[in-house]
């Protein structure tokens, strides 16, 4: 094997190569025989092509090896196309921050447990300086339920519940009560309800969560079906390194999953819409002058390179030319509204970008190992088994010093647990542009003592 180094390009070859640059100055490789492996690094973008794999990697310097190995396992044929964004990290069977396009398959692992997890942001017509942020955040934390440890005293109603009651995939009908109870609740983990201020002083509302227990139970039900068990059967979720669960789209199981996923997507949209409406009500119902709403755990039917694909995005924001996306940062940093742009890189990236900053420290490492126990009086409480690396009281003090009103949260959501969003966005190159930067004023999340069994 011969190694050739050209500027910032390293190529391992077993055949003759013709190296060129296109009219845009981008590196182009032509071969008569397929190379064993090509690794190029251009302006923060890493592309790895092997004989049976087609994977585009953004920000390789920010990504550990595990997500790359996971995405390689997700490629099952020469027709499959994969993308890893700079916020990527380890996930269940499919990396978070990774997208894969399949022609004839859909990936349960790629959509994930929290079907249609996504973001919704609205700009109001009021100035942020005109509100009392501490009072508003207190009311948000009182009236909106996080996890399942706080009672949802204001049950919501929405037409999506009628659709669940009459779901085409009949096993989902049995999840009606759970869906009704949790509609308009936010969940734990990295899910949030935030207030922001833009450069013009306008107040924004931003929320991040998905389909709650309805989506989770839908996913575990299909895991059971994939193993030949009844939908209602309780199953072990399997290893994070397990191969992805794929359904052929021309099978009854594949079509049923698509129907069930779409319904969970409607449910997630309805939940985010209800939460934003509740915050607007708390604010006195100001007018909404701009809105951005997107899923980042979902599967879409799309055309790329002249062919139709099912594009599975897990922790990835769709970014077609002109399409807007809300990308949340950590509790202490600016979030952004972005717009997709039409470039050669964005086309190769399946018009896909990041969904956040991307985790670099595990929940156990940051917050310690904890276990829910029930005492002799039947009271369930959280017991710390080992301490984590982050002192959350220091985080609270830092947020207060920066003028950010924090409600809830825990050490595993501290800014130190994540990459810096600006670093991540730079690695995405010319695929997106930033329209608005949103400075956090108030952050509401489930607290460390909140119990929520559903994965974020």
PDB file of N, CA and C in Angstrom, residues 31 39 45 93 122 135 185 213 235-236 246 279-280 345 359 381 387 390 398-399 410:
ATOM      1  N   UNK A  31     -10.681   7.879  -9.988  1.00  0.00           N
ATOM      2  CA  UNK A  31      -9.951   6.609 -10.012  1.00  0.00           C
ATOM      3  C   UNK A  31     -10.477   5.719 -11.125  1.00  0.00           C
ATOM      4  N   UNK A  39      -9.358   9.158   2.787  1.00  0.00           N
ATOM      5  CA  UNK A  39      -9.690  10.039   3.895  1.00  0.00           C
ATOM      6  C   UNK A  39      -9.231  11.428   3.531  1.00  0.00           C
ATOM      7  N   UNK A  45     -14.010  19.503   7.104  1.00  0.00           N
ATOM      8  CA  UNK A  45     -14.896  18.438   6.685  1.00  0.00           C
ATOM      9  C   UNK A  45     -14.067  17.204   6.391  1.00  0.00           C
ATOM     10  N   UNK A  93     -27.394   1.973  18.732  1.00  0.00           N
ATOM     11  CA  UNK A  93     -27.427   1.367  17.419  1.00  0.00           C
ATOM     12  C   UNK A  93     -27.218   2.307  16.255  1.00  0.00           C
ATOM     13  N   UNK A 122     -40.328  30.520  18.815  1.00  0.00           N
ATOM     14  CA  UNK A 122     -41.146  31.620  18.297  1.00  0.00           C
ATOM     15  C   UNK A 122     -40.593  32.945  18.810  1.00  0.00           C
ATOM     16  N   UNK A 135     -40.047  36.044  37.499  1.00  0.00           N
ATOM     17  CA  UNK A 135     -41.460  35.725  37.726  1.00  0.00           C
ATOM     18  C   UNK A 135     -42.007  34.821  36.621  1.00  0.00           C
ATOM     19  N   UNK A 185     -46.479  17.742  28.166  1.00  0.00           N
ATOM     20  CA  UNK A 185     -45.426  17.659  29.183  1.00  0.00           C
ATOM     21  C   UNK A 185     -44.082  17.578  28.466  1.00  0.00           C
ATOM     22  N   UNK A 213     -43.844   9.360  26.434  1.00  0.00           N
ATOM     23  CA  UNK A 213     -44.051   7.933  26.610  1.00  0.00           C
ATOM     24  C   UNK A 213     -44.756   7.280  25.437  1.00  0.00           C
ATOM     25  N   UNK A 235     -39.507  -5.832  26.474  1.00  0.00           N
ATOM     26  CA  UNK A 235     -38.267  -6.349  25.891  1.00  0.00           C
ATOM     27  C   UNK A 235     -37.074  -5.561  26.419  1.00  0.00           C
ATOM     28  N   UNK A 236     -35.931  -6.215  26.405  1.00  0.00           N
ATOM     29  CA  UNK A 236     -34.683  -5.524  26.723  1.00  0.00           C
ATOM     30  C   UNK A 236     -34.290  -4.689  25.515  1.00  0.00           C
ATOM     31  N   UNK A 246     -33.672  -2.639  11.263  1.00  0.00           N
ATOM     32  CA  UNK A 246     -34.130  -2.129   9.971  1.00  0.00           C
ATOM     33  C   UNK A 246     -35.362  -2.900   9.520  1.00  0.00           C
ATOM     34  N   UNK A 279     -46.787  29.115  27.398  1.00  0.00           N
ATOM     35  CA  UNK A 279     -45.832  30.169  27.755  1.00  0.00           C
ATOM     36  C   UNK A 279     -46.316  31.517  27.230  1.00  0.00           C
ATOM     37  N   UNK A 280     -46.857  31.539  26.029  1.00  0.00           N
ATOM     38  CA  UNK A 280     -47.419  32.787  25.495  1.00  0.00           C
ATOM     39  C   UNK A 280     -48.539  33.294  26.400  1.00  0.00           C
ATOM     40  N   UNK A 345     -21.476  20.876  -0.930  1.00  0.00           N
ATOM     41  CA  UNK A 345     -21.308  20.190   0.351  1.00  0.00           C
ATOM     42  C   UNK A 345     -22.650  19.858   0.982  1.00  0.00           C
ATOM     43  N   UNK A 359     -22.916  16.028  23.083  1.00  0.00           N
ATOM     44  CA  UNK A 359     -22.383  15.640  24.393  1.00  0.00           C
ATOM     45  C   UNK A 359     -20.945  15.141  24.296  1.00  0.00           C
ATOM     46  N   UNK A 381     -37.078   7.421  46.251  1.00  0.00           N
ATOM     47  CA  UNK A 381     -36.162   8.555  46.230  1.00  0.00           C
ATOM     48  C   UNK A 381     -34.890   8.171  45.479  1.00  0.00           C
ATOM     49  N   UNK A 387     -20.224   9.791  43.233  1.00  0.00           N
ATOM     50  CA  UNK A 387     -20.310  11.203  42.893  1.00  0.00           C
ATOM     51  C   UNK A 387     -19.732  11.446  41.497  1.00  0.00           C
ATOM     52  N   UNK A 390     -18.918  16.976  38.248  1.00  0.00           N
ATOM     53  CA  UNK A 390     -19.400  18.352  38.191  1.00  0.00           C
ATOM     54  C   UNK A 390     -20.205  18.693  39.439  1.00  0.00           C
ATOM     55  N   UNK A 398     -22.721  30.088  38.466  1.00  0.00           N
ATOM     56  CA  UNK A 398     -22.261  30.649  37.200  1.00  0.00           C
ATOM     57  C   UNK A 398     -23.433  31.189  36.382  1.00  0.00           C
ATOM     58  N   UNK A 399     -24.535  30.460  36.352  1.00  0.00           N
ATOM     59  CA  UNK A 399     -25.714  30.936  35.614  1.00  0.00           C
ATOM     60  C   UNK A 399     -26.248  32.228  36.228  1.00  0.00           C
ATOM     61  N   UNK A 410     -29.560  19.670  36.222  1.00  0.00           N
ATOM     62  CA  UNK A 410     -28.677  18.873  37.065  1.00  0.00           C
ATOM     63  C   UNK A 410     -27.288  18.864  36.439  1.00  0.00           C
TER      64      UNK A 410
END
